[in-house]
XYZ file of C-alpha atoms in Angstrom:
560
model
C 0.791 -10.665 38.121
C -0.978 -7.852 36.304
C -3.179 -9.247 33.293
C -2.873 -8.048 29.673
C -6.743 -7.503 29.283
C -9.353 -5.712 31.359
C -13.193 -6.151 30.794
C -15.466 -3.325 32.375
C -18.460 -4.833 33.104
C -21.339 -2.228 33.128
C -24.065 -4.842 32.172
C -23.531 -7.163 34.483
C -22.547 -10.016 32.310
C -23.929 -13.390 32.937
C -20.793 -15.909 31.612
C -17.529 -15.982 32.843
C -14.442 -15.213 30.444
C -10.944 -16.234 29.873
C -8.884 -16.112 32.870
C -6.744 -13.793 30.667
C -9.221 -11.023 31.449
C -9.285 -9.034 34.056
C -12.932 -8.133 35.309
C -13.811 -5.339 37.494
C -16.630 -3.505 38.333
C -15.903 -0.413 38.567
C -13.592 1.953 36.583
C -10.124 1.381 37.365
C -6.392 2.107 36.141
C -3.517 -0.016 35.823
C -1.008 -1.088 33.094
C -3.508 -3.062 30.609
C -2.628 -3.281 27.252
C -6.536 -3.879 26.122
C -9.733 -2.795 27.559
C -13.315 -2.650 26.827
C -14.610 0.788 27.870
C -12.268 3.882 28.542
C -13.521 3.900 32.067
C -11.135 1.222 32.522
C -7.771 3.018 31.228
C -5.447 0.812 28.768
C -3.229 1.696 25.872
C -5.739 0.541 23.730
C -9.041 1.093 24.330
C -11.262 -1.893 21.802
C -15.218 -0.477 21.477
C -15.759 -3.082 19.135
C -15.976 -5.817 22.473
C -19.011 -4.335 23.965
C -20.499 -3.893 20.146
C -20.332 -7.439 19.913
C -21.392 -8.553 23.116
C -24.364 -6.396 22.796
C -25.375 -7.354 19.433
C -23.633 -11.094 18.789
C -26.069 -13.819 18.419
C -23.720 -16.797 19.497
C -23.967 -19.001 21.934
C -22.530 -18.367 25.202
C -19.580 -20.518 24.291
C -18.570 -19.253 21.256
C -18.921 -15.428 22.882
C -16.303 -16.643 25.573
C -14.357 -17.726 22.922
C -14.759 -14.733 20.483
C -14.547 -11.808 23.583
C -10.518 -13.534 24.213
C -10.193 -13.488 20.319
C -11.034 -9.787 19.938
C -8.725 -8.837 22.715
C -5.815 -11.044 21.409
C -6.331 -9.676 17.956
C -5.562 -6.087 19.338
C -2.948 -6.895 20.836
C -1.340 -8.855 18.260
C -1.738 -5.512 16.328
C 0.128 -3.512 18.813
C 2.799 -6.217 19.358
C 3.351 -6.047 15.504
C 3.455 -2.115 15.054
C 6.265 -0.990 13.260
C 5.696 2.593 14.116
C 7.925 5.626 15.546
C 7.363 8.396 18.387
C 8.226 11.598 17.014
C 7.189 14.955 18.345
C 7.123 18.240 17.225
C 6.898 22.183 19.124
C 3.802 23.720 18.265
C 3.811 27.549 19.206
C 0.802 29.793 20.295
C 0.763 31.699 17.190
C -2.933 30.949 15.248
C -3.778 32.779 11.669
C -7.406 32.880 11.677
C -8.673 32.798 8.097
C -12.223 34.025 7.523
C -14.680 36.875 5.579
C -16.686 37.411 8.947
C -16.177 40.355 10.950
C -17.592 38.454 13.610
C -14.391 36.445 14.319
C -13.096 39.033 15.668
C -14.823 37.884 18.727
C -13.372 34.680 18.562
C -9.550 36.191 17.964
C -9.971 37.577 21.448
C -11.334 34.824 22.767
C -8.032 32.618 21.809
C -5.796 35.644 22.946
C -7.415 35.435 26.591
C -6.762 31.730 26.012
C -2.616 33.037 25.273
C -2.652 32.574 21.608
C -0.893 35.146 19.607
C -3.506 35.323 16.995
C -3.947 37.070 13.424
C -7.351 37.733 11.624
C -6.984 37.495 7.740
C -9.243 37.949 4.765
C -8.939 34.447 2.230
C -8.546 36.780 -0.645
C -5.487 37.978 0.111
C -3.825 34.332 0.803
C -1.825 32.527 -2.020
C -0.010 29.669 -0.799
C 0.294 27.468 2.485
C 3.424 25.374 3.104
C 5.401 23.702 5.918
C 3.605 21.639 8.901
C 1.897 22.419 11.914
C 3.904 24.370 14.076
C 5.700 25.845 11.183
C 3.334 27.080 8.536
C 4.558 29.225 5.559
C 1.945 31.375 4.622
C 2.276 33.671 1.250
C -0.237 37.284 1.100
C -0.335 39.302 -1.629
C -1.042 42.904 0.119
C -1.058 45.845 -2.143
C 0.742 44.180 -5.247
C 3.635 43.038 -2.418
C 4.142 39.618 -1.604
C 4.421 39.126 2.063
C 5.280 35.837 4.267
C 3.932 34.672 7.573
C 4.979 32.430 9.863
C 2.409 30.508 12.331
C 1.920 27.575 13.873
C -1.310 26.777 13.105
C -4.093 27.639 11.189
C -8.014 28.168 10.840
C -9.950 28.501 8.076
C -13.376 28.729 6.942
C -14.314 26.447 3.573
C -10.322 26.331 3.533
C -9.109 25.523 -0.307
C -7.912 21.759 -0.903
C -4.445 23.413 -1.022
C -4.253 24.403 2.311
C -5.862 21.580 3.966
C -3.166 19.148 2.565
C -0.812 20.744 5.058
C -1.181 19.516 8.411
C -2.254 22.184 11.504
C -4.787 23.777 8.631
C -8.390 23.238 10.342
C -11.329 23.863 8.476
C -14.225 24.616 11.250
C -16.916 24.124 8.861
C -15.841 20.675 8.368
C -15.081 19.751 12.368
C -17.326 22.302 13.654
C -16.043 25.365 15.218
C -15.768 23.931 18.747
C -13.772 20.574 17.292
C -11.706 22.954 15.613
C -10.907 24.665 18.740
C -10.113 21.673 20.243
C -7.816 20.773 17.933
C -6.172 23.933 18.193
C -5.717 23.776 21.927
C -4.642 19.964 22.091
C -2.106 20.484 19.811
C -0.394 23.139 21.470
C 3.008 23.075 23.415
C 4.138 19.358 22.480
C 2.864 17.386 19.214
C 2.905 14.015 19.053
C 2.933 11.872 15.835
C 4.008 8.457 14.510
C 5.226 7.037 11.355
C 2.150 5.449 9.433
C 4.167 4.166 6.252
C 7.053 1.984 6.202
C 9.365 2.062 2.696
C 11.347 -0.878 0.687
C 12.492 1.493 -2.077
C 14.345 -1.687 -3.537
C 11.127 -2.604 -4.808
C 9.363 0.799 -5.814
C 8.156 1.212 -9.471
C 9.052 5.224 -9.072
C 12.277 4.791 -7.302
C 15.663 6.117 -9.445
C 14.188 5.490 -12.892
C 14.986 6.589 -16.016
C 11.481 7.540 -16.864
C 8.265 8.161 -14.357
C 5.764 4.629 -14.552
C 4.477 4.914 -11.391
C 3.530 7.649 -8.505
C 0.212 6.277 -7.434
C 1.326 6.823 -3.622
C 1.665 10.175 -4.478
C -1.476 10.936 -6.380
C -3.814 9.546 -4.192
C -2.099 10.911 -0.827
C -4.600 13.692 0.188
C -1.758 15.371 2.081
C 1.553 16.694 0.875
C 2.969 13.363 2.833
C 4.405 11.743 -0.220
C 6.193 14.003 -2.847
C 8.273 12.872 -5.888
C 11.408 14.458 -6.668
C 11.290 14.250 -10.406
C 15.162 15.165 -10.422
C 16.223 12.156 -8.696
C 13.096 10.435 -8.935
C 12.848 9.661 -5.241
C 9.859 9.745 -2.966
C 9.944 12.683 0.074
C 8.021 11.487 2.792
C 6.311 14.219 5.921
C 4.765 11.784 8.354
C 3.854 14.732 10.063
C 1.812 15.169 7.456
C 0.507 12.190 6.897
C -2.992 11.508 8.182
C -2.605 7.622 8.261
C -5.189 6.460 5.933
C -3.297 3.893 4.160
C -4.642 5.074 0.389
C -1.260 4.672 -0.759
C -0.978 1.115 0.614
C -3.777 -0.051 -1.204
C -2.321 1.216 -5.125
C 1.225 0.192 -4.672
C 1.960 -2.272 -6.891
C 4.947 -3.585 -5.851
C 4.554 -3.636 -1.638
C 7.125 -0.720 -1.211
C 4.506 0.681 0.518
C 3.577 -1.465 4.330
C 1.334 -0.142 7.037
C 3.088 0.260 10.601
C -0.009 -0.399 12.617
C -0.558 -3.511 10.844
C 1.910 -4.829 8.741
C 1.247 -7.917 6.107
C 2.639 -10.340 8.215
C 1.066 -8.864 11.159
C -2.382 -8.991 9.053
C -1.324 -13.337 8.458
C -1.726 -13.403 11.795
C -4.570 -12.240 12.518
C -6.667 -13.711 9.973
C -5.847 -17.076 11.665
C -8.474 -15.598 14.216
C -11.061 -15.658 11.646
C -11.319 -19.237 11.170
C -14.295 -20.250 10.051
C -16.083 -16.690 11.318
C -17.111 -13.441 9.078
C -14.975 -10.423 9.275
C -17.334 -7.604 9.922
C -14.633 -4.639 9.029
C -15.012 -1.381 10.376
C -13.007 1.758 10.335
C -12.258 3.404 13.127
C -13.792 6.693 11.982
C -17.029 4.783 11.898
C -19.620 5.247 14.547
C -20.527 1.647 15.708
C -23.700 3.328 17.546
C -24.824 3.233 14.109
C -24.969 -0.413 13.794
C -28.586 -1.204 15.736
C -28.937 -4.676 14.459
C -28.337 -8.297 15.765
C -25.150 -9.642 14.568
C -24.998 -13.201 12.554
C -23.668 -15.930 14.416
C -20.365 -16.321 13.521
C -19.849 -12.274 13.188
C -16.195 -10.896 14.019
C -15.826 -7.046 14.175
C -12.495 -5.911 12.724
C -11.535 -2.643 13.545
C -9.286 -1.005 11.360
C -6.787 2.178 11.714
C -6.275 3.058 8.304
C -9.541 2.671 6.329
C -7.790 3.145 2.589
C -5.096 0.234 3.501
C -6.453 -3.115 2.435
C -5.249 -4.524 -0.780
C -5.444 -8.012 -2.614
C -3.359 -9.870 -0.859
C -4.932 -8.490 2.718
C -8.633 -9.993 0.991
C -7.488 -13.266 -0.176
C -5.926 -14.285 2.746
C -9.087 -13.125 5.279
C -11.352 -14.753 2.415
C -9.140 -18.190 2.229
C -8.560 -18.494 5.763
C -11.789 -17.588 6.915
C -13.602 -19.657 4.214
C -16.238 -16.785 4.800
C -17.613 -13.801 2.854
C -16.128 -10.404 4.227
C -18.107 -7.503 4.946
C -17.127 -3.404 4.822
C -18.785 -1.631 6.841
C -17.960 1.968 5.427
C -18.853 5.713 4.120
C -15.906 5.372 2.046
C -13.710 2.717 -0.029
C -10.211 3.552 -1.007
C -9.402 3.563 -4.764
C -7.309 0.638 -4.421
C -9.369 -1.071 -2.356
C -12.377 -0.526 -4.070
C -10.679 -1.501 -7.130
C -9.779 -5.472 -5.558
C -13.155 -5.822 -4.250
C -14.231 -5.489 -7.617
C -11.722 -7.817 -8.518
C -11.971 -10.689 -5.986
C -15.804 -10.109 -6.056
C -15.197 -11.389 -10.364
C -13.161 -14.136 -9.751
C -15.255 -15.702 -6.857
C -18.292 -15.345 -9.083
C -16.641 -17.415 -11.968
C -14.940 -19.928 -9.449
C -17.809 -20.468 -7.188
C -20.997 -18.412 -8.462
C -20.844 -16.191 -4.736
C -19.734 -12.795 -4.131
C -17.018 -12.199 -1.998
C -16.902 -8.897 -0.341
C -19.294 -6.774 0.477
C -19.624 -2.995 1.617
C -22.088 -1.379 3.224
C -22.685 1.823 5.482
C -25.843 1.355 7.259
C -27.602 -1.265 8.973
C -30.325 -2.001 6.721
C -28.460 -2.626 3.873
C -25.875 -4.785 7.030
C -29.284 -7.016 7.475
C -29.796 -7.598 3.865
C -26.578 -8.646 3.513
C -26.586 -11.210 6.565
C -29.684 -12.972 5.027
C -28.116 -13.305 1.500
C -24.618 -14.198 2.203
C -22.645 -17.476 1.836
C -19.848 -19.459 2.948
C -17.330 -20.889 0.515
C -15.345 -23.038 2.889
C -14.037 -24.946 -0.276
C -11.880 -21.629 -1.507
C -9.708 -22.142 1.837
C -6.082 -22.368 1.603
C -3.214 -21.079 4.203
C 0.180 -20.436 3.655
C 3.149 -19.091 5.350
C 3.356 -15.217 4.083
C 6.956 -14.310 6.153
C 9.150 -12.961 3.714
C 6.693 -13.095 1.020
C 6.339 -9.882 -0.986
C 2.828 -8.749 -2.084
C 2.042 -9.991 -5.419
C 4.041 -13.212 -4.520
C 1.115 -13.723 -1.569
C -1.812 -13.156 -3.935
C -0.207 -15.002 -6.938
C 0.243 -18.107 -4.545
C -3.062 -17.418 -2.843
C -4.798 -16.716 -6.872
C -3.168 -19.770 -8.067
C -4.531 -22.360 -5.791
C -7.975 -21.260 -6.095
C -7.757 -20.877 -10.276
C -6.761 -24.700 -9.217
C -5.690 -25.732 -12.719
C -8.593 -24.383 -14.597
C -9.331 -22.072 -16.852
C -11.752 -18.891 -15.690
C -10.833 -16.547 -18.632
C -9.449 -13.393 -18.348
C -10.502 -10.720 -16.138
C -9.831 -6.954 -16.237
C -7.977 -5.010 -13.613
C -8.915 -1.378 -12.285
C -7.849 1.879 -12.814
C -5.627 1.902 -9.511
C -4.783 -1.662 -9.600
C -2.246 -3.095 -12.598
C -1.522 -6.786 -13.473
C -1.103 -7.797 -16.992
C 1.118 -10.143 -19.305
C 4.585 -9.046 -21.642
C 5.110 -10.503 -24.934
C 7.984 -11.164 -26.550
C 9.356 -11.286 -30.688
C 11.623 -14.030 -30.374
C 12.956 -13.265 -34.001
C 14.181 -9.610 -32.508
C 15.047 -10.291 -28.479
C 18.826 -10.782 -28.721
C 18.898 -11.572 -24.859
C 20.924 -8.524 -23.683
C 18.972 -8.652 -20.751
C 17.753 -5.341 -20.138
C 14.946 -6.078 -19.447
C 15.478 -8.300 -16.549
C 17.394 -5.728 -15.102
C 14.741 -3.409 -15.349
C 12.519 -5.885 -12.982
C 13.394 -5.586 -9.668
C 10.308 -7.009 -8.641
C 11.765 -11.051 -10.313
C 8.728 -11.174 -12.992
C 11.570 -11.488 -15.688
C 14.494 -13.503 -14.846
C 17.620 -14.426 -17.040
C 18.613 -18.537 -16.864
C 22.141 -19.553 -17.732
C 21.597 -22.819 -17.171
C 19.699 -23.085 -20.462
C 20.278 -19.464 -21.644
C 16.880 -18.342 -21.772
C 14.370 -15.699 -20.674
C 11.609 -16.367 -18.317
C 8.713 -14.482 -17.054
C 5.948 -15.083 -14.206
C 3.083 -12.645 -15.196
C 1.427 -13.450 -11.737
C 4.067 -11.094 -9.948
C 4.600 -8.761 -12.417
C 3.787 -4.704 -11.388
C 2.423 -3.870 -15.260
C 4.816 -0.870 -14.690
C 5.927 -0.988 -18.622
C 9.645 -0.409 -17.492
C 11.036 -3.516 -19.478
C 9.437 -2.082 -22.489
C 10.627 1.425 -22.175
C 14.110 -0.066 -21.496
C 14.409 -2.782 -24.176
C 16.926 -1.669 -27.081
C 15.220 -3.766 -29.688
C 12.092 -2.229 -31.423
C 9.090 -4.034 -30.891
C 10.669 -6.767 -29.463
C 8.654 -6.553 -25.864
C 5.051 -5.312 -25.534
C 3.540 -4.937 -22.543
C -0.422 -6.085 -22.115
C -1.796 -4.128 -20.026
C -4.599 -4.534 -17.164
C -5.799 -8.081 -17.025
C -5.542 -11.512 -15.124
C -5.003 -14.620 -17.181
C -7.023 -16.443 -14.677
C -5.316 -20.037 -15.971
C -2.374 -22.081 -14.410
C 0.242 -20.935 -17.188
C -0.258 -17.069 -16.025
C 0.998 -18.270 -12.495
C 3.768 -20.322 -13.813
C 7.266 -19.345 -14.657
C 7.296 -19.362 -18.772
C 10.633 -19.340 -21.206
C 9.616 -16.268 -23.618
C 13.107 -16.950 -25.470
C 16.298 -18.813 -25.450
C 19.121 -19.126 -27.766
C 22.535 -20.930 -27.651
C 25.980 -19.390 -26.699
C 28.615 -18.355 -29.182
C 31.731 -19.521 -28.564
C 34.857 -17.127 -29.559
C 36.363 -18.478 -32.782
C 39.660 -17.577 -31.509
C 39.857 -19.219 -27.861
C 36.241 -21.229 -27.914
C 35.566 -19.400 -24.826
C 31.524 -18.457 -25.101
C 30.810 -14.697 -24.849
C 27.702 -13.785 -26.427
C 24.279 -15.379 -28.059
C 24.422 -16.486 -31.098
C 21.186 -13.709 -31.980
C 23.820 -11.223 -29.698
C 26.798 -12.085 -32.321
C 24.990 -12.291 -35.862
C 23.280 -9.081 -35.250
C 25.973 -6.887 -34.428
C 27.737 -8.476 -37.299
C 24.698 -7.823 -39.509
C 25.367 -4.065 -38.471
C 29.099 -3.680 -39.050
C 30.287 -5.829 -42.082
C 29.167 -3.157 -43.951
C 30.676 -0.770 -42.117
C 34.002 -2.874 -42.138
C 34.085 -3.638 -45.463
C 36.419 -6.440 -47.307
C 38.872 -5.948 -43.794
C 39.531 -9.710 -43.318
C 40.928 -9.152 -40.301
C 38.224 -6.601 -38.123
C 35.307 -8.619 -39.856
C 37.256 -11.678 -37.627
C 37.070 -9.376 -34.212
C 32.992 -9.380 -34.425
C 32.968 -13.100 -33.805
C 35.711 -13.102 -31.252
C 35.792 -12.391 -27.231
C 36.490 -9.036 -25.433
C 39.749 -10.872 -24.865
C 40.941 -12.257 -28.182
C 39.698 -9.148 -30.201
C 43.328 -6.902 -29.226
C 44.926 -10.053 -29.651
C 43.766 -10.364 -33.304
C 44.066 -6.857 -34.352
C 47.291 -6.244 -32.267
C 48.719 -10.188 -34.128
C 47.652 -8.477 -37.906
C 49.553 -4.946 -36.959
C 52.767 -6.950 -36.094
C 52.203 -9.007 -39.226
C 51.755 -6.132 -41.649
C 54.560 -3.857 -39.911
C 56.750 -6.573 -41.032
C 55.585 -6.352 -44.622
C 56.330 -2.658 -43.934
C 52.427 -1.874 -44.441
C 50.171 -0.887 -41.324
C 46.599 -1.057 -40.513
């Protein structure tokens, strides 16, 4: 039976491993799912094996143990990918955009390669839209506006606008011959997946009234996540899309998952961390880089999307590990950058030791191994399937506040939690504002008729304030973590009793519901016995009334 795993062993490695793995000696093909060199062909090829067998200071033992671990934990990843095939035709035409007569050299070059290929000035180019392998481009020629249609394009020190569309390659960023390549792989068949899975029942932008969030959007460095201000819905290109996960990272709510490693895929694999360090490393990181001896205990993570990780990604890898985590990076992710912050704060004031931290070379990875701690007391599991983001990280945040008090703590730019309070003297429960939540931080309570609110799952999004009729009744307080048990807990805000219909006794309203509205209109109804009556009846018994007093006075020949 053909094994999941192959191990290429160029070094001539003196301990056997798992009988899981397939060794060989030389490079080979065959249908593994992992392997450790792209000599020997798998559908996912795992550098970060050899890395750690050539720089892990375990003991033999622990480096059988941690080589099966590494290969398990990518293919956990692929047997949890939510992601799509999708392909798209890519033609042969190439705009070449560039101030160097020169390149006219290079637009023959691609035509003997049988690219249809145009040389353009910059100056004359306004706008770039579409996606590669059908690119819009606007030219302003002699005060006429023309269009062209290409498939892909390159540019020289290309403008941020045209590098958000995708088949726009900017050789002085790849290098010309990268550039090239790009051009030539791309052509005939293009091949691209889905990076971003959406829960719009949950967004903060999705079908409101009035725009509170759009961080997806803002951050996205591509045109792979528009908002349709009309509708208020978000437009997604994953063509487009790049996969770096930046708009996982600032959404609030969890809308936004990753399909190459979802959050319960990410549960999972943190169980592999036990008691290690998670060394995490981008992919676009060059682990030739990292010329150091690793710490015993030292697991490489390899990551796809570099901008992805949020909170509840952290806590979990931090309380299951029991271990400091360490980025190894050129580049943190606003939201990311913003919950390091975070988590770094609250594991100084719970246990005096950082958390998290980044680096991007090896000396500062050396000073890091000789300063860092362990905080196996923090750790704490639970079962995150069906659990939606803040919901993990309140649960995960609550046991570790663990009944004290650690103050309050201020949240990022990117990165929102914060508290609501409520007048009691002018909420009249109507409820608004519960429907406003769809994330269940507000919830209504028949059973008692009252109000509640859990702070630890609410967005901050300000949309129960914008929709609640009363003035000043709810404010919203904005960007900070109550780090205490009441901020975790489900609190009443307000309650009141039910009135009950003075015709029928049924109850329709509050009793703050029914005096206000009759606060508004006795003065609009005047010494009329009989409508002042209606404001304290039902929906039901209100025609009855005013239907019983027309029959009455139509009998003393008088009317309404």
């Amino acid at each position: 039976m053909q094994k999941e795993y192959v191990f290429y062993d160029t070094v001539g490695i003196d301990f056997p491993l798992d009988e899981a793995i397939e060794l060989v000696k030389s490079p080979c093909k065959g249908d593994f799912l992992v392997s450790n060199d792209p000599e020997a062909e798998a559908i996912i090829y795992a550098p970060e094996i050899n890395f750690y067998l050539q720089h892990s200071r375990d003991s033999i033992a622990n480096k059988i143990s941690t080589i099966t671990k590494l290969y398990a934990i990518r293919a956990l990843g692929f047997d949890f990918a939510q992601d799509m095939d999708y392909s798209q035709e890519v033609g042969n035409k190439v705009l070449i955009v560039s101030d160097d007569a020169n390149d006219e050299a290079l637009k023959a070059e691609l035509r003997e390669e049988d690219f249809t290929v145009m040389l353009l000035s910059s100056s004359i180019i306004l706008d770039v839209n579409g996606h590669i392998g059908s690119l819009h481009v606007t030219l302003k020629k002699e005060d006429e506006l023309l269009e062209l249609e290409c498939d892909q394009i390159l540019w020289w020190n290309a403008p941020s606008f045209a590098m958000k569309q995708s088949g726009v390659y900017d050789p002085a960023l790849l290098g010309l011959e990268g550039a090239l390549k790009k051009l030539r792989d791309n052509k005939g068949e293009y091949h691209y997946k889905n990076f971003i899975n959406y829960d719009p029942s949950i967004c903060q932008y999705h079908e409101r009234r009035t725009e509170i969030c759009g961080k997806c959007a803002e951050v996205c460095p591509t045109v792979a996540i528009l908002k349709e201000d009309e509708t208020k819905h978000l437009a997604f290109s994953h063509i487009d899309c790049h996969g770096c996960g930046g708009c996982v990272s600032v959404c609030p709510s969890g809308a936004l998952d990753y399909t190459q490693m979802p959050r319960i895929a990410f549960a999972h694999l943190s169980e592999y961390f036990k008691g290690a360090t998670a060394l995490i490393i981008p992919h676009k990181m060059d682990l030739g880089l990292i010329d150091i001896p690793l710490r015993e205990g030292v697991l490489p993570l390899m990551i796809e999307g570099e901008k992805y990780l949020h909170e509840a990604h952290l806590l979990n890898l931090l309380q299951t590990s029991g271990n400091p985590i360490i980025f190894y990076t050129d580049f943190i992710s606003k939201g990311t950058g913003d919950v390091i912050r975070i988590l770094n704060e609250i594991f100084e004031k719970k246990y005096h030791k950082k958390a998290i931290y980044v680096c991007e070379d090896s000396a500062d990875l050396a000073r890091i191994f000789e300063s860092m701690e362990s905080f196996p007391e923090c750790m704490y599991g639970i079962n995150e399937d069906g659990l939606r983001k803040r919901e993990i990280f309140s649960a995960r945040l609550s046991h570790l506040v663990d009944g004290e008090d650690l103050g309050v703590l201020k949240t990022g730019e990117h990165v929102h939690y914060g508290n609501i309070v409520i007048d009691e003297s002018k909420c009249t429960l109507c409820l608004s504002c519960v429907g406003a939540c769809n994330v269940r931080a507000l919830t209504a309570h028949p059973e008692d008729n009252s109000l509640r609110f859990n702070a630890s799952i609410c967005t901050n999004c300000t949309y129960c304030e914008v929709t609640c009729p009363e003035e000043g009744c709810l404010t919203v307080v904005r960007d900070e973590i109550s780090l205490k048990p009441s901020w975790f807990s489900q609190r009443i805000m307000t309650k009141d009793e039910l009135f009950t219909c003075i015709e029928c006794g049924t109850p329709f309203a509050t009793v703050k519901a029914v005096e206000k509205i009759a606060a508004i209109m006795t003065p609009l109804f005047g010494n009329d016995a009989v409508k002042l009556r209606t404001l304290y009846c039902c929906a039901a018994c209100k025609p009855k009334v005013m239907f019983k007093a027309h029959m009455e006075n139509e009998n003393k020949g008088l009317s309404l």
